[in-house]
């Protein structure tokens, strides 16, 4: 066993890391040299699709059903808090979603054998532990640069199950011979109950598009030339077109297929029983996608903490890589701090998911909490500063009004999701 010098992992994701430190640009430039950036338009698009099409797309039909057919310096530290919370929260949501898909495969086979009214319930705790164990292993991938293969597989899987959800919804509409649903959405016993469901639906919709929090990490993998910003713009445009198609199709066709009986999760709520093998395949695709999606949202946190540790304790043995040679196995590198921290992180995320295994409520809470600050407020404020837009000009008023409107949406979504989470926990 030979100790070697720590590799370039500590230089990853410097844009996000700089939000927590006072490193100057020279530190950032030098850290960039520690990693070879090989990303292209296609790898960036794969990372984005892996990050965007995920648990959120499966709740859009339910959300549409609730809404109906209408419907600086100090600040950078606050931004980081929201970003870290969003990244951790997405890991929790993905753990819940993957577990539901494993359970759905078992239920689907059970219903096929014993009938649609059979008692086919399963304890999801074991499935969550299994998913957590897989993520502990996958989390040892050193950084974003080494997981392109995983993102490509995950992107293909996400497109597969989104397309299957769309196709099943369309087939159900054709079978019904008409579009189900109403202008006002699912009826409720009281106005308050309707408001809660609408508010939670807004939170779920907000969660469905979370990739703004990892956009810098994805851009940091791109090689130059051409300029990173140019490649990122093209990758974002392609990804947005693809995801918008799937989101609108799954949300609208799912609601049109089931109307007021739209399940919370389109592929695990058993609106579809047959063909059971296709439902099983779609859920298997979800599981494989979320293995990669979990890593996409975890790697920025790994990079932040490990960069801090390597900077704070540069002489620690835990900061160095160990060359490990075991009998009958190829040599590999082991980083003690990486192994310890990432294992503890995954175990913590899995534990929280086991405490709150409520799909729609958790997605709505996370979406509402992060939609405005990360997706609207900070980008709008940065745009105003960058473009030198004067206060109280027409453009400034429009941008600020848009930001305020989105704040209201986030607040009501947060209120509805908290209420739903509390009700689910107490029931």
mmCIF file of C-alpha atoms in Angstrom, residues 8-9 11-14 32 34-39 47 141-149 217-223 299:
data_model
loop_
_atom_site.group_PDB
_atom_site.id
_atom_site.type_symbol
_atom_site.label_atom_id
_atom_site.label_comp_id
_atom_site.label_asym_id
_atom_site.label_seq_id
_atom_site.Cartn_x
_atom_site.Cartn_y
_atom_site.Cartn_z
ATOM 1 C CA UNK A 8 -7.422 16.902 -8.814
ATOM 2 C CA UNK A 9 -10.668 16.192 -6.971
ATOM 3 C CA UNK A 11 -10.184 21.517 -7.614
ATOM 4 C CA UNK A 12 -13.610 20.514 -8.857
ATOM 5 C CA UNK A 13 -16.563 22.841 -9.058
ATOM 6 C CA UNK A 14 -14.715 25.959 -8.123
ATOM 7 C CA UNK A 32 -8.799 24.415 -12.893
ATOM 8 C CA UNK A 34 -5.778 20.164 -11.683
ATOM 9 C CA UNK A 35 -8.586 18.597 -13.750
ATOM 10 C CA UNK A 36 -8.701 18.007 -17.447
ATOM 11 C CA UNK A 37 -12.011 19.246 -18.762
ATOM 12 C CA UNK A 38 -13.272 17.036 -21.580
ATOM 13 C CA UNK A 39 -17.027 17.753 -21.599
ATOM 14 C CA UNK A 47 -25.992 15.766 -17.437
ATOM 15 C CA UNK A 141 -16.849 8.011 -8.228
ATOM 16 C CA UNK A 142 -14.292 10.797 -7.715
ATOM 17 C CA UNK A 143 -16.026 13.705 -9.471
ATOM 18 C CA UNK A 144 -18.266 14.943 -12.273
ATOM 19 C CA UNK A 145 -15.592 14.283 -14.902
ATOM 20 C CA UNK A 146 -15.598 10.572 -14.117
ATOM 21 C CA UNK A 147 -19.366 10.039 -14.261
ATOM 22 C CA UNK A 148 -20.203 10.967 -17.859
ATOM 23 C CA UNK A 149 -20.952 7.311 -18.631
ATOM 24 C CA UNK A 217 -21.092 22.213 -12.140
ATOM 25 C CA UNK A 218 -22.146 20.996 -15.571
ATOM 26 C CA UNK A 219 -20.551 23.976 -17.326
ATOM 27 C CA UNK A 220 -17.332 23.384 -15.413
ATOM 28 C CA UNK A 221 -16.913 19.998 -17.151
ATOM 29 C CA UNK A 222 -16.855 21.527 -20.655
ATOM 30 C CA UNK A 223 -13.686 21.802 -22.666
ATOM 31 C CA UNK A 299 -21.254 15.458 -6.482
#
